[in-house]
Amino acid sequence: MTPTDASVRQQIFGTQEERILERLSALDPDLMAYVRDFAYGTVYERPGLDLRTKELVACALLASLGSPDELRTHLRGALRAGASEEEVRETLLLCIPYLGFPRAVAAFAQLQALLASREKAPTPEE
Amino acid sequence: MTPTDASVRQQIFGTQEERILERLSALDPDLMAYVRDFAYGTVYERPGLDLRTKELVACALLASLGSPDELRTHLRGALRAGASEEEVRETLLLCIPYLGFPRAVAAFAQLQALLASREKAPTPEE
Amino acid sequence: MTPTDASVRQQIFGTQEERILERLSALDPDLMAYVRDFAYGTVYERPGLDLRTKELVACALLASLGSPDELRTHLRGALRAGASEEEVRETLLLCIPYLGFPRAVAAFAQLQALLASREKAPTPEE
Amino acid sequence: MTPTDASVRQQIFGTQEERILERLSALDPDLMAYVRDFAYGTVYERPGLDLRTKELVACALLASLGSPDELRTHLRGALRAGASEEEVRETLLLCIPYLGFPRAVAAFAQLQALLASREKAPTPEE
Amino acid sequence: MTPTDASVRQQIFGTQEERILERLSALDPDLMAYVRDFAYGTVYERPGLDLRTKELVACALLASLGSPDELRTHLRGALRAGASEEEVRETLLLCIPYLGFPRAVAAFAQLQALLASREKAPTPEE
Amino acid sequence: MTPTDASVRQQIFGTQEERILERLSALDPDLMAYVRDFAYGTVYERPGLDLRTKELVACALLASLGSPDELRTHLRGALRAGASEEEVRETLLLCIPYLGFPRAVAAFAQLQALLASREKAPTPEE
């Protein structure tokens, strides 16, 4: 694993990196390895698009899929990668004309839960 | 319609704006009005996220939906809004871990068709 | 097959009934039998909801699935079952807040194609 | 907001209107405004299709999307708009040939929960 | 109901057959009848493909639909029909290139929950 | 690339392997590399599930996604991997209770086209 590779996961996951990889590994060790080495180590590590934009794109894709847990992880990742809360909100609002309201509402519910959890436990890292 | 509103549609659609709105209007005049006034005039016109990022997000959402015509329109829109071809490619490659390969391959086929049509008919505007 | 059962398929398909069942049978005889006996003969034949409403619901579901051929069949079916063109348009417009614009635009394209084909070949039956 | 506009939301939401709009507003004030002014105030307010049919169509679309909360809201809305329980059940059964069983089963689970909550707290309004 | 028909449902559902059919019947008696007589009694009872393969295919389809309850039922069904845990895992891993990671992760979460419940309450039947 | 890796792609693609990889490479060289090295070289090459079952699962997943080109490739792949035409048909029929009829009908249309093309150009290899 290259240092650069570790850095992108670190930027997105922060202090939750170990927990997330352990959860995936408990599901299936090879699933975890593919997430770590292909999704993050290969695709996400690519240069050519800044991480903030990548994470906003990821949030839109996860709103489309209706995957609440992964969406919350990448809403946090977008904020960690330098997107403002306003930019995250704009990304979710842009989902409305493409996906309709139900998917957008479900995505905002994840954002609300994320912001609430951050208020309760604000840390420099997370 | 505010001048700003016209400007965003103009930035995305370019010389094809009239053709696109006429096609929508032939489908249904109110459908066209909602696309023009709500999708573009209200949601897209919002400040707070740059148009280049909005269009990359739109491309990802349309790759997820599997909507080839709209995808091609917004691949073109992303390039018109200042995204490089590389950034567009990176956005589509980022779809792979979220959507799998078939949706990504279909999206690249639209990008290929768009780039081929631009080579045949390069214009300063389009 | 009960006479009632034939009647619902007849009401929806009209003169195209034989062609549609033959096409399905050429794909797979059991597939055709399940469409005929379960989808139409069992589910569609149920009393308790008028056929016009059933067909409008079917149009919305097929807009959601993005199945253009079946959508056109049931847009025609809705008109044959007594829905006005306006009611069909309203059903597709109602898809916008739930599904977003791309699915709705694709559905209106099928309606446009259906109406164009009817203008070219108007018959009392079809 | 026109009186007519208030009326459709009122017909669908009943006594839960304020709670629903407040929940949306807590998610994002502009999201709430778009739901209220575009989805309901513009699209739903359109004449040309009766509200009972609109709500049955909405139930089918939400069964397709797999959006449980919104589905329950519009199952209630369909009943409030004059659809009988039988008509709602027929609409969900019609989803089977289009969407398959898993989506239909999930939709009936929401109907069951709604009917159970109404038995516990029957009110003239709700 | 033919003895053969009962046998396939029995093979998949095991001791949970009665509970599952009762739950479906509480949702809607005709929904239950269609699941029992069409999905299982007609489609699943077809010869020509072994039940182990059918259940692995069903697991992949339910991972694609994102239907957690039905997925767990058929992950159990696959194991009951003679698939090894490894074969089930391979089926879910094969979903990654087609569906992307979020759907695959959600599917493995259901497998993990199923295996955990079996460890707690191991029975010869279940 | 290991010989084993080449072998699985070869088993699925047959004489069309080069054409398929060239088409993907023309879309995007890295997209092609990820298909070749991750989807096929890593995931498909895994032992633990026979290729015939993998390809039947892939056909079901592609029927669910509604990806006609990839579906045809893997319908062919299933036949090449030792599945009988009957087993392929049974897999598609099993999609009906999970996905509904429109997806199944679209999948059978791809099977029909594949079988027709094979009758026209029967070769020992393809």
PDB file of N, CA and C in Angstrom, chain A residues 45-86:
ATOM      1  N   GLU A  45      -7.683   6.747  -5.586  1.00  0.00           N
ATOM      2  CA  GLU A  45      -6.335   7.334  -5.562  1.00  0.00           C
ATOM      3  C   GLU A  45      -5.957   7.996  -6.880  1.00  0.00           C
ATOM      4  N   ARG A  46      -6.734   7.794  -7.905  1.00  0.00           N
ATOM      5  CA  ARG A  46      -6.381   8.384  -9.189  1.00  0.00           C
ATOM      6  C   ARG A  46      -6.257   9.900  -9.078  1.00  0.00           C
ATOM      7  N   PRO A  47      -5.222  10.470  -9.679  1.00  0.00           N
ATOM      8  CA  PRO A  47      -5.179  11.926  -9.746  1.00  0.00           C
ATOM      9  C   PRO A  47      -6.153  12.383 -10.839  1.00  0.00           C
ATOM     10  N   GLY A  48      -6.303  13.662 -10.996  1.00  0.00           N
ATOM     11  CA  GLY A  48      -7.098  14.160 -12.113  1.00  0.00           C
ATOM     12  C   GLY A  48      -8.438  14.736 -11.711  1.00  0.00           C
ATOM     13  N   LEU A  49      -8.852  14.457 -10.478  1.00  0.00           N
ATOM     14  CA  LEU A  49     -10.063  15.099  -9.964  1.00  0.00           C
ATOM     15  C   LEU A  49      -9.844  15.274  -8.467  1.00  0.00           C
ATOM     16  N   ASP A  50     -10.117  16.452  -7.974  1.00  0.00           N
ATOM     17  CA  ASP A  50      -9.877  16.730  -6.552  1.00  0.00           C
ATOM     18  C   ASP A  50     -10.826  15.922  -5.666  1.00  0.00           C
ATOM     19  N   LEU A  51     -10.373  15.630  -4.466  1.00  0.00           N
ATOM     20  CA  LEU A  51     -11.137  14.752  -3.580  1.00  0.00           C
ATOM     21  C   LEU A  51     -12.473  15.371  -3.178  1.00  0.00           C
ATOM     22  N   ARG A  52     -12.512  16.689  -3.027  1.00  0.00           N
ATOM     23  CA  ARG A  52     -13.789  17.340  -2.689  1.00  0.00           C
ATOM     24  C   ARG A  52     -14.843  17.033  -3.760  1.00  0.00           C
ATOM     25  N   THR A  53     -14.475  17.186  -5.029  1.00  0.00           N
ATOM     26  CA  THR A  53     -15.441  16.903  -6.091  1.00  0.00           C
ATOM     27  C   THR A  53     -15.800  15.419  -6.099  1.00  0.00           C
ATOM     28  N   LYS A  54     -14.790  14.561  -5.937  1.00  0.00           N
ATOM     29  CA  LYS A  54     -15.076  13.119  -5.902  1.00  0.00           C
ATOM     30  C   LYS A  54     -16.106  12.789  -4.831  1.00  0.00           C
ATOM     31  N   GLU A  55     -15.959  13.387  -3.646  1.00  0.00           N
ATOM     32  CA  GLU A  55     -16.873  13.050  -2.558  1.00  0.00           C
ATOM     33  C   GLU A  55     -18.272  13.620  -2.794  1.00  0.00           C
ATOM     34  N   LEU A  56     -18.362  14.770  -3.439  1.00  0.00           N
ATOM     35  CA  LEU A  56     -19.697  15.289  -3.778  1.00  0.00           C
ATOM     36  C   LEU A  56     -20.366  14.373  -4.804  1.00  0.00           C
ATOM     37  N   VAL A  57     -19.593  13.914  -5.782  1.00  0.00           N
ATOM     38  CA  VAL A  57     -20.115  12.944  -6.748  1.00  0.00           C
ATOM     39  C   VAL A  57     -20.548  11.665  -6.033  1.00  0.00           C
ATOM     40  N   ALA A  58     -19.739  11.205  -5.100  1.00  0.00           N
ATOM     41  CA  ALA A  58     -20.077   9.985  -4.363  1.00  0.00           C
ATOM     42  C   ALA A  58     -21.380  10.154  -3.588  1.00  0.00           C
ATOM     43  N   CYS A  59     -21.563  11.323  -2.985  1.00  0.00           N
ATOM     44  CA  CYS A  59     -22.812  11.565  -2.243  1.00  0.00           C
ATOM     45  C   CYS A  59     -24.025  11.481  -3.172  1.00  0.00           C
ATOM     46  N   ALA A  60     -23.897  12.061  -4.355  1.00  0.00           N
ATOM     47  CA  ALA A  60     -25.005  12.000  -5.307  1.00  0.00           C
ATOM     48  C   ALA A  60     -25.279  10.555  -5.726  1.00  0.00           C
ATOM     49  N   LEU A  61     -24.228   9.792  -5.985  1.00  0.00           N
ATOM     50  CA  LEU A  61     -24.408   8.396  -6.387  1.00  0.00           C
ATOM     51  C   LEU A  61     -25.079   7.592  -5.272  1.00  0.00           C
ATOM     52  N   LEU A  62     -24.699   7.846  -4.041  1.00  0.00           N
ATOM     53  CA  LEU A  62     -25.275   7.093  -2.925  1.00  0.00           C
ATOM     54  C   LEU A  62     -26.695   7.555  -2.620  1.00  0.00           C
ATOM     55  N   ALA A  63     -27.005   8.807  -2.898  1.00  0.00           N
ATOM     56  CA  ALA A  63     -28.405   9.240  -2.824  1.00  0.00           C
ATOM     57  C   ALA A  63     -29.225   8.493  -3.871  1.00  0.00           C
ATOM     58  N   SER A  64     -28.649   8.311  -5.045  1.00  0.00           N
ATOM     59  CA  SER A  64     -29.338   7.581  -6.106  1.00  0.00           C
ATOM     60  C   SER A  64     -29.559   6.124  -5.727  1.00  0.00           C
ATOM     61  N   LEU A  65     -28.540   5.507  -5.130  1.00  0.00           N
ATOM     62  CA  LEU A  65     -28.650   4.099  -4.753  1.00  0.00           C
ATOM     63  C   LEU A  65     -29.558   3.904  -3.542  1.00  0.00           C
ATOM     64  N   GLY A  66     -29.746   4.968  -2.763  1.00  0.00           N
ATOM     65  CA  GLY A  66     -30.500   4.791  -1.532  1.00  0.00           C
ATOM     66  C   GLY A  66     -29.763   3.949  -0.512  1.00  0.00           C
ATOM     67  N   SER A  67     -28.455   4.187  -0.364  1.00  0.00           N
ATOM     68  CA  SER A  67     -27.622   3.437   0.592  1.00  0.00           C
ATOM     69  C   SER A  67     -27.293   4.339   1.775  1.00  0.00           C
ATOM     70  N   PRO A  68     -28.100   4.308   2.841  1.00  0.00           N
ATOM     71  CA  PRO A  68     -27.964   5.329   3.888  1.00  0.00           C
ATOM     72  C   PRO A  68     -26.626   5.309   4.616  1.00  0.00           C
ATOM     73  N   ASP A  69     -26.114   4.131   4.961  1.00  0.00           N
ATOM     74  CA  ASP A  69     -24.872   4.100   5.734  1.00  0.00           C
ATOM     75  C   ASP A  69     -23.693   4.642   4.932  1.00  0.00           C
ATOM     76  N   GLU A  70     -23.558   4.170   3.699  1.00  0.00           N
ATOM     77  CA  GLU A  70     -22.459   4.652   2.882  1.00  0.00           C
ATOM     78  C   GLU A  70     -22.631   6.143   2.583  1.00  0.00           C
ATOM     79  N   LEU A  71     -23.881   6.568   2.417  1.00  0.00           N
ATOM     80  CA  LEU A  71     -24.100   7.993   2.161  1.00  0.00           C
ATOM     81  C   LEU A  71     -23.594   8.823   3.327  1.00  0.00           C
ATOM     82  N   ARG A  72     -23.906   8.395   4.554  1.00  0.00           N
ATOM     83  CA  ARG A  72     -23.451   9.185   5.692  1.00  0.00           C
ATOM     84  C   ARG A  72     -21.921   9.227   5.743  1.00  0.00           C
ATOM     85  N   THR A  73     -21.293   8.089   5.463  1.00  0.00           N
ATOM     86  CA  THR A  73     -19.823   8.059   5.439  1.00  0.00           C
ATOM     87  C   THR A  73     -19.264   9.074   4.449  1.00  0.00           C
ATOM     88  N   HIS A  74     -19.895   9.198   3.292  1.00  0.00           N
ATOM     89  CA  HIS A  74     -19.321  10.087   2.274  1.00  0.00           C
ATOM     90  C   HIS A  74     -19.822  11.525   2.401  1.00  0.00           C
ATOM     91  N   LEU A  75     -20.950  11.735   3.068  1.00  0.00           N
ATOM     92  CA  LEU A  75     -21.293  13.117   3.441  1.00  0.00           C
ATOM     93  C   LEU A  75     -20.216  13.651   4.379  1.00  0.00           C
ATOM     94  N   ARG A  76     -19.852  12.834   5.349  1.00  0.00           N
ATOM     95  CA  ARG A  76     -18.750  13.190   6.234  1.00  0.00           C
ATOM     96  C   ARG A  76     -17.452  13.336   5.445  1.00  0.00           C
ATOM     97  N   GLY A  77     -17.228  12.405   4.513  1.00  0.00           N
ATOM     98  CA  GLY A  77     -16.029  12.489   3.695  1.00  0.00           C
ATOM     99  C   GLY A  77     -15.973  13.765   2.879  1.00  0.00           C
ATOM    100  N   ALA A  78     -17.106  14.199   2.352  1.00  0.00           N
ATOM    101  CA  ALA A  78     -17.131  15.441   1.572  1.00  0.00           C
ATOM    102  C   ALA A  78     -16.751  16.626   2.453  1.00  0.00           C
ATOM    103  N   LEU A  79     -17.306  16.660   3.652  1.00  0.00           N
ATOM    104  CA  LEU A  79     -16.968  17.760   4.572  1.00  0.00           C
ATOM    105  C   LEU A  79     -15.487  17.689   4.948  1.00  0.00           C
ATOM    106  N   ARG A  80     -14.987  16.501   5.209  1.00  0.00           N
ATOM    107  CA  ARG A  80     -13.578  16.328   5.559  1.00  0.00           C
ATOM    108  C   ARG A  80     -12.668  16.713   4.394  1.00  0.00           C
ATOM    109  N   ALA A  81     -13.150  16.508   3.165  1.00  0.00           N
ATOM    110  CA  ALA A  81     -12.316  16.808   1.995  1.00  0.00           C
ATOM    111  C   ALA A  81     -12.393  18.275   1.597  1.00  0.00           C
ATOM    112  N   GLY A  82     -13.062  19.069   2.400  1.00  0.00           N
ATOM    113  CA  GLY A  82     -13.022  20.500   2.133  1.00  0.00           C
ATOM    114  C   GLY A  82     -14.303  21.097   1.569  1.00  0.00           C
ATOM    115  N   ALA A  83     -15.319  20.259   1.319  1.00  0.00           N
ATOM    116  CA  ALA A  83     -16.592  20.823   0.874  1.00  0.00           C
ATOM    117  C   ALA A  83     -17.260  21.512   2.065  1.00  0.00           C
ATOM    118  N   SER A  84     -17.905  22.631   1.793  1.00  0.00           N
ATOM    119  CA  SER A  84     -18.659  23.295   2.853  1.00  0.00           C
ATOM    120  C   SER A  84     -20.014  22.605   3.022  1.00  0.00           C
ATOM    121  N   GLU A  85     -20.644  22.841   4.167  1.00  0.00           N
ATOM    122  CA  GLU A  85     -21.987  22.279   4.349  1.00  0.00           C
ATOM    123  C   GLU A  85     -22.897  22.774   3.240  1.00  0.00           C
ATOM    124  N   GLU A  86     -22.729  24.024   2.837  1.00  0.00           N
ATOM    125  CA  GLU A  86     -23.567  24.566   1.766  1.00  0.00           C
ATOM    126  C   GLU A  86     -23.364  23.776   0.463  1.00  0.00           C
TER     127      GLU A  86
END
